[in-house]
mmCIF file of C-alpha atoms and ligand atoms in Angstrom:
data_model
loop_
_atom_site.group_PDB
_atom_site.id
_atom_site.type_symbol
_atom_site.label_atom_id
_atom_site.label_comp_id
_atom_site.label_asym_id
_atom_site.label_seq_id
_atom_site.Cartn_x
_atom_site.Cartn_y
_atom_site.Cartn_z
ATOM 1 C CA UNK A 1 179.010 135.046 31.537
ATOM 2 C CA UNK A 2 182.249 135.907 33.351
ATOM 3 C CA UNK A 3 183.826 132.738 33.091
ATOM 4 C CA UNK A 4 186.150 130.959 30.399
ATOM 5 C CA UNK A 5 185.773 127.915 29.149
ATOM 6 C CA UNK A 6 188.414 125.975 27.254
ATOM 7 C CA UNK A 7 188.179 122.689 25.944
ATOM 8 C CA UNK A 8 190.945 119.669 25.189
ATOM 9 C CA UNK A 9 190.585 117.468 21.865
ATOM 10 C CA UNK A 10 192.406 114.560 20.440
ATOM 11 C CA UNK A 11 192.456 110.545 19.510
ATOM 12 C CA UNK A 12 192.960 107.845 22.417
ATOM 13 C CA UNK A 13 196.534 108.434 24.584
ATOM 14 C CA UNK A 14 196.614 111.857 23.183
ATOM 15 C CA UNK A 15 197.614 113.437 26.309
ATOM 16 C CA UNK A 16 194.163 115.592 26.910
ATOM 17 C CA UNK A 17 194.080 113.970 30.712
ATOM 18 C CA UNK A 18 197.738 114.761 31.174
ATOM 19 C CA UNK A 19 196.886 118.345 29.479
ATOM 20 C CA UNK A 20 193.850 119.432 31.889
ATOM 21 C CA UNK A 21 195.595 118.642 35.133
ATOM 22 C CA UNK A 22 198.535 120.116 34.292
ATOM 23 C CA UNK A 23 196.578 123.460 33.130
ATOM 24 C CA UNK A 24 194.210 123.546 36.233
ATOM 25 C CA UNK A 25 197.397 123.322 38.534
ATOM 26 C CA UNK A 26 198.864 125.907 36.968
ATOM 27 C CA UNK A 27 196.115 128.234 37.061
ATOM 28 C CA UNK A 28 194.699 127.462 40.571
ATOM 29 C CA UNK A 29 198.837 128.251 41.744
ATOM 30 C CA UNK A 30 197.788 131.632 39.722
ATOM 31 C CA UNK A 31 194.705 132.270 41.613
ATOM 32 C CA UNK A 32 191.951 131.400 39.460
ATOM 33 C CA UNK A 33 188.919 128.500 40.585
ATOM 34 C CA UNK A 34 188.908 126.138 37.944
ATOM 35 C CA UNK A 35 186.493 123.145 37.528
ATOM 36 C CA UNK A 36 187.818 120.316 35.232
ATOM 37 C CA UNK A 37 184.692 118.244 33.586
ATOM 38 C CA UNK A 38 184.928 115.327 31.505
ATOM 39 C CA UNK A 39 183.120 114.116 28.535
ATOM 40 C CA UNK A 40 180.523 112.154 28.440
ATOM 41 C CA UNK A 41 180.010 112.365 32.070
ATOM 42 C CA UNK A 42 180.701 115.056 35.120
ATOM 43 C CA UNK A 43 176.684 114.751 36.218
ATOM 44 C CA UNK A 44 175.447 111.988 37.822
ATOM 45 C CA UNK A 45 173.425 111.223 34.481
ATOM 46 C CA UNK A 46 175.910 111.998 32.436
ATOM 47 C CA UNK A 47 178.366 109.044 33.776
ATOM 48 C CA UNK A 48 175.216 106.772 33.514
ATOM 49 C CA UNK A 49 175.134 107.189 29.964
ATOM 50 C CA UNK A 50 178.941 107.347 29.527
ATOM 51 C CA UNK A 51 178.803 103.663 30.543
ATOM 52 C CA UNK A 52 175.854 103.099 28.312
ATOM 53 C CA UNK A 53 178.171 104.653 25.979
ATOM 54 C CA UNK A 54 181.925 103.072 26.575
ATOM 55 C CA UNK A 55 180.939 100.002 28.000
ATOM 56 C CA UNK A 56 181.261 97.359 25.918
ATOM 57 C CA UNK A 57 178.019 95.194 25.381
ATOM 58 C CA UNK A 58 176.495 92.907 22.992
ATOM 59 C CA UNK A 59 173.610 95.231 22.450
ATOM 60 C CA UNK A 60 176.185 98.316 20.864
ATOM 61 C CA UNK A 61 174.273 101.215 20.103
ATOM 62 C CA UNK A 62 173.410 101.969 16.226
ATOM 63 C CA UNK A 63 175.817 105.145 15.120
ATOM 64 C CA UNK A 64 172.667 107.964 15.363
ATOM 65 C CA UNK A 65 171.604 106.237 18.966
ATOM 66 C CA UNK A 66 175.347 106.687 19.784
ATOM 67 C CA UNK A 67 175.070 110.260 18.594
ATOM 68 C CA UNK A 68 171.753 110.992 20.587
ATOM 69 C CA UNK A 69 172.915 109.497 23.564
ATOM 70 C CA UNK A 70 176.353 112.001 23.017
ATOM 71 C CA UNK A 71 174.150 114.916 23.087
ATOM 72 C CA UNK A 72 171.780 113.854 25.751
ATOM 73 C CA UNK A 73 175.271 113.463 28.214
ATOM 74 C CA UNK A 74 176.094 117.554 26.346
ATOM 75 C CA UNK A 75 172.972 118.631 27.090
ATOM 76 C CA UNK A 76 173.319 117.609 30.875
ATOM 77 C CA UNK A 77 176.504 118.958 31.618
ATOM 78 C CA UNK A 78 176.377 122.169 29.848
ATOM 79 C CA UNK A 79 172.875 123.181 31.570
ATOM 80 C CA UNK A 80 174.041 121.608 35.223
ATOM 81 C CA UNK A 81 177.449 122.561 35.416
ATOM 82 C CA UNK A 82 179.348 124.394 32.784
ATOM 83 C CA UNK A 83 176.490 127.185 32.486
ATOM 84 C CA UNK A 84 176.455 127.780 36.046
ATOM 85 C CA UNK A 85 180.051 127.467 36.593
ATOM 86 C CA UNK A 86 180.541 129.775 33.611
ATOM 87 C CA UNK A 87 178.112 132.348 35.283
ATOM 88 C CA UNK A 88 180.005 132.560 38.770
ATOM 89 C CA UNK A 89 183.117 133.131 37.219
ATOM 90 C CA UNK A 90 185.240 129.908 36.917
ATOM 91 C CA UNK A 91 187.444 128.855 34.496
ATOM 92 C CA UNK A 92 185.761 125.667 32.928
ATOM 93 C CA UNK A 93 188.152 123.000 31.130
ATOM 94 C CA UNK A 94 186.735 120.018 29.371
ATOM 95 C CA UNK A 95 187.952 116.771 28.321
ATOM 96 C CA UNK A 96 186.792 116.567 24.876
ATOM 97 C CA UNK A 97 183.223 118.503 23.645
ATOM 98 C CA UNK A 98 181.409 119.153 20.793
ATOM 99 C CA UNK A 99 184.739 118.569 18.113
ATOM 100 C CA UNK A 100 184.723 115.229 19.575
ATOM 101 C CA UNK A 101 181.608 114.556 18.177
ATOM 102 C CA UNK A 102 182.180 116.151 14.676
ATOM 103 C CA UNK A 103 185.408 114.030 14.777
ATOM 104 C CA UNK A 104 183.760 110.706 15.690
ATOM 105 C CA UNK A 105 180.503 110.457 14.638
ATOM 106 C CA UNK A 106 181.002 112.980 11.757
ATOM 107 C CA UNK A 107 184.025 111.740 10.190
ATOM 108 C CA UNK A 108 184.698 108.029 12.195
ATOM 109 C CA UNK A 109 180.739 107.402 11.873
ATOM 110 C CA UNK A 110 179.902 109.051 8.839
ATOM 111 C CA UNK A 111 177.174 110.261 9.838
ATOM 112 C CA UNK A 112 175.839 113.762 8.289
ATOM 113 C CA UNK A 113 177.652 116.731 9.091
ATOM 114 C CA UNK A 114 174.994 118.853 8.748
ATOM 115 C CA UNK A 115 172.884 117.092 10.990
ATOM 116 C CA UNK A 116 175.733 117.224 13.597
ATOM 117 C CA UNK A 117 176.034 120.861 13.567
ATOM 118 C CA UNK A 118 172.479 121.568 14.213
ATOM 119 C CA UNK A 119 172.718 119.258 17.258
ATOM 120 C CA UNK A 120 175.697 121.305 18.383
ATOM 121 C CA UNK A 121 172.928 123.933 18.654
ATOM 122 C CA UNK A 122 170.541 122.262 20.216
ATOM 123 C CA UNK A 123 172.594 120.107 22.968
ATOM 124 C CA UNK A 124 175.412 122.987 23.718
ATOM 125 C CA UNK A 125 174.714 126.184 22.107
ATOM 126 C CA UNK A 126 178.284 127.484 23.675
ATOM 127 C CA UNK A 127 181.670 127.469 22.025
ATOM 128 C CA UNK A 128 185.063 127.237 24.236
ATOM 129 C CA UNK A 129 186.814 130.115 24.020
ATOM 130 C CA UNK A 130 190.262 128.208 22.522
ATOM 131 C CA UNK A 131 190.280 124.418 21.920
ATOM 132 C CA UNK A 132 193.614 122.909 21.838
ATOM 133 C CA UNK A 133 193.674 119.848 19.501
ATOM 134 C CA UNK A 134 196.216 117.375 20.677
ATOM 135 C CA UNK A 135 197.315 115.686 17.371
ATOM 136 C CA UNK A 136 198.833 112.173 17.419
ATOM 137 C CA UNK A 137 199.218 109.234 15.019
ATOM 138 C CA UNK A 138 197.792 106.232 15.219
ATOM 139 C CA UNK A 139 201.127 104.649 15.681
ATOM 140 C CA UNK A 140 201.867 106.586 18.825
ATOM 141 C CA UNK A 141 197.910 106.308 20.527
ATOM 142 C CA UNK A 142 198.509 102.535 20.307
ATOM 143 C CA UNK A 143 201.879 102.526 21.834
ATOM 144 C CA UNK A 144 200.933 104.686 24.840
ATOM 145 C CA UNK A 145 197.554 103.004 25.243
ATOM 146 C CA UNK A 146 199.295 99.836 25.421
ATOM 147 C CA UNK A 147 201.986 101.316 27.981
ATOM 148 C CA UNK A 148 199.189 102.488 30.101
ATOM 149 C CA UNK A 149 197.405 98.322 30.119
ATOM 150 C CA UNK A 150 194.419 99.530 30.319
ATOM 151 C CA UNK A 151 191.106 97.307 28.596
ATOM 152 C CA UNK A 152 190.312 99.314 26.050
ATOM 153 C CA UNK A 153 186.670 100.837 25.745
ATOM 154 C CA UNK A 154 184.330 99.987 23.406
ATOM 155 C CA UNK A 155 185.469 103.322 21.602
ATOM 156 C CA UNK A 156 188.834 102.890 21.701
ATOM 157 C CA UNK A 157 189.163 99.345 20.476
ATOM 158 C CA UNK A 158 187.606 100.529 16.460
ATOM 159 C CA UNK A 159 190.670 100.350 14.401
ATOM 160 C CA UNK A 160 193.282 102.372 13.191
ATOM 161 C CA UNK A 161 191.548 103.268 9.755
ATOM 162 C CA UNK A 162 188.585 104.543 12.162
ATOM 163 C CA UNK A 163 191.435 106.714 14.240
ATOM 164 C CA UNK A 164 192.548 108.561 11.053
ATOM 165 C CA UNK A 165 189.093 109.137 9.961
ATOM 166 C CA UNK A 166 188.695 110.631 13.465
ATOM 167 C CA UNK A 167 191.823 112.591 12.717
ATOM 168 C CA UNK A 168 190.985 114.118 9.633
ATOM 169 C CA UNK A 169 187.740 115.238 11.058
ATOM 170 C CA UNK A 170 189.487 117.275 13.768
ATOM 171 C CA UNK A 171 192.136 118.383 11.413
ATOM 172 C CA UNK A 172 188.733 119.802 9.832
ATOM 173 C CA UNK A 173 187.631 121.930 12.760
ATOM 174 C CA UNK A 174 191.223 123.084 12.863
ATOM 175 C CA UNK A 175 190.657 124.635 8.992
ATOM 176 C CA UNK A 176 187.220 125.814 9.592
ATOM 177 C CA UNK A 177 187.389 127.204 12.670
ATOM 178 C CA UNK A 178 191.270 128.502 13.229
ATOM 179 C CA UNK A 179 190.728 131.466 15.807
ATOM 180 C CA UNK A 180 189.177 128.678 18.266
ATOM 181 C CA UNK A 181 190.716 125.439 17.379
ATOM 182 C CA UNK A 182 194.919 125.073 17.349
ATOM 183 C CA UNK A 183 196.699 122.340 16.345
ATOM 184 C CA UNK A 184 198.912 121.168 19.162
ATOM 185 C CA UNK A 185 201.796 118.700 17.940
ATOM 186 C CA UNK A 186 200.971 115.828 20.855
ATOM 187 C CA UNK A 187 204.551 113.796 20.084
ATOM 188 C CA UNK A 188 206.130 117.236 22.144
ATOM 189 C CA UNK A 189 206.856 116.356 25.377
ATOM 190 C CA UNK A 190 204.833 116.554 27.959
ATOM 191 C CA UNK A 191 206.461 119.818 29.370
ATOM 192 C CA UNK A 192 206.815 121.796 26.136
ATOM 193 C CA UNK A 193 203.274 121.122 25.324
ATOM 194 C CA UNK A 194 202.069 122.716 29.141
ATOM 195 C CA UNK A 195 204.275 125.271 28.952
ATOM 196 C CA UNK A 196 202.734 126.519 25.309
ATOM 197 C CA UNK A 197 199.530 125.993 26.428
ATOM 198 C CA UNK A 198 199.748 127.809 29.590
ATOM 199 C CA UNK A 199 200.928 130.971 27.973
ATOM 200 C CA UNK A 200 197.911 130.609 25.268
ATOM 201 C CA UNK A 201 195.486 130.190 28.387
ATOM 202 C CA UNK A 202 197.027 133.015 30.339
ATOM 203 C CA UNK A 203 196.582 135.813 27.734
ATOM 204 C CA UNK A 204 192.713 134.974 27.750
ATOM 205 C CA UNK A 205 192.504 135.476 30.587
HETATM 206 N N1 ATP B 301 203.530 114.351 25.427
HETATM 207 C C1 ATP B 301 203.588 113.088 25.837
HETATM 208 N N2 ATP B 301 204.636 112.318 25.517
HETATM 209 C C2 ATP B 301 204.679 111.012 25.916
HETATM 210 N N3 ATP B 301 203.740 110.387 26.643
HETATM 211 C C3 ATP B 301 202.661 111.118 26.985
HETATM 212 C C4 ATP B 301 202.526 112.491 26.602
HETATM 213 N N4 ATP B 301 201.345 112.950 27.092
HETATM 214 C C5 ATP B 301 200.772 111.918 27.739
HETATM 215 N N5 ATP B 301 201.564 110.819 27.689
HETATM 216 C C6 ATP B 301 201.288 109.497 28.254
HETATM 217 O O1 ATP B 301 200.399 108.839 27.349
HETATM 218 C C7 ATP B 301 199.364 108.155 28.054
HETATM 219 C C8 ATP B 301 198.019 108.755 27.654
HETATM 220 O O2 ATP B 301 197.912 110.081 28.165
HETATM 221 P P1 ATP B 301 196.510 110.661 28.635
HETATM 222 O O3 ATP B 301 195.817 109.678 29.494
HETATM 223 O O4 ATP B 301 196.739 112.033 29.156
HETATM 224 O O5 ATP B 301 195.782 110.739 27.210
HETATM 225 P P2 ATP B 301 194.250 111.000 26.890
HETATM 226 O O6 ATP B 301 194.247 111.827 25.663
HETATM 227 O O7 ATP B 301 193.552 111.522 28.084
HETATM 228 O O8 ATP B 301 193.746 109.537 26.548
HETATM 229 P P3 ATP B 301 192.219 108.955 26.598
HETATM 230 O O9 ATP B 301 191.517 109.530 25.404
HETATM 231 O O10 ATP B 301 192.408 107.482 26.425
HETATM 232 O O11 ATP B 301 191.636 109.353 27.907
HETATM 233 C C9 ATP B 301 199.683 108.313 29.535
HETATM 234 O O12 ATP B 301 200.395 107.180 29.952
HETATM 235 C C10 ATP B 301 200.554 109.567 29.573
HETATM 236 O O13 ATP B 301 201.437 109.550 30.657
HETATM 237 MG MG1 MG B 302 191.865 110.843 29.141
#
């Protein structure tokens, strides 16, 4: 595949939106055709079942339906867009993948790890090429979420304690898998953060 595929990771307010668009600019200005996807969605089945999965209900699903229903939105998107994307060249950024789900439903879940990886097999079976982790405290996700007023999903309103579970777990992937997965410092400003990240994203390229 001639394309590159890099992924964005962190907790709630984090500033992986912020991140992506600021990244694509900057390499579309340079010439490249980048496709920004977002997780779980970016198919037409895939935002289905982000709605089944963010939307909240009275009927939540159990934590492994939750993970299932993670994978089944994965499994979409990487055989309908990033593959094919991937094979005609593009550069491919996500918001959030497969750490997301190690982070959540690994660590904020507990659910087995081991039976998470093997799913990362099954519903992906491809690794970005670099993942920048976007790490912020608890303390600072609910002070920007609450600047940005939004209702928050039925993800984002678990509690703090869930958060730094959620933390740990990506501070995790960031031991066990340090060639891929860097630690970004997300109370930066916006600016110094793009301008870092550009330069990472520009000698992979
Ligand atoms: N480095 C930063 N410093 C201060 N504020 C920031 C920074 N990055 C983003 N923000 C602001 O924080 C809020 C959340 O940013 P953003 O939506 O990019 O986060 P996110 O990680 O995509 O969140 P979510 O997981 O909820 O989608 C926005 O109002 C954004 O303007
Ligand atoms: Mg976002």
């Amino acid at each position: 595949m001639s394309g590159v595929l890099f992924s964005f990771e962190g907790i709630d307010g984090a500033g992986k939106t912020t991140q992506v668009a600021l990244l694509s600019q900057a390499l579309e200005e340079r010439g490249h055709r980048v496709v920004c996807l977002r997780e779980p969605g970016g198919t037409p089945l895939g935002e289905k079942i982000r709605g089944l999965l963010l939307d909240r209900t009275e009927d939540p699903p159990s934590p492994v339906a939750e993970l299932l229903l993670f994978a089944a939105a994965r499994a979409q998107i990487v055989a309908t867009r990033i593959r094919p994307e991937l094979e005609a060249g593009s550069v491919v950024i996500l918001d959030r993948f497969t750490d997301a789900t190690f982070a959540y439903q690994g660590y904020g879940r507990g659910l087995p790890l081991d039976q998470i990886l093997s799913l990362e097999g099954i519903a992906s079976g491809i690794e970005p090429r670099r993942t920048w982790y976007l790490d912020l405290d608890s303390e600072e996700s609910n002070r920007r979420r609450t600047l940005r007023g939004e209702a928050p999903d039925r993800l984002e309103s678990e509690g703090d304690t869930f958060r730094d579970r959620v933390r740990a777990g990506y501070l995790e992937r960031a031991r066990s898998r340090p060639a891929r997965f860097h630690v970004v410092d997300a109370s930066q400003s916006v600016a110094s953060i793009a301008t870092r990240i550009l330069q990472e994203a520009l000698s992979l390229l």
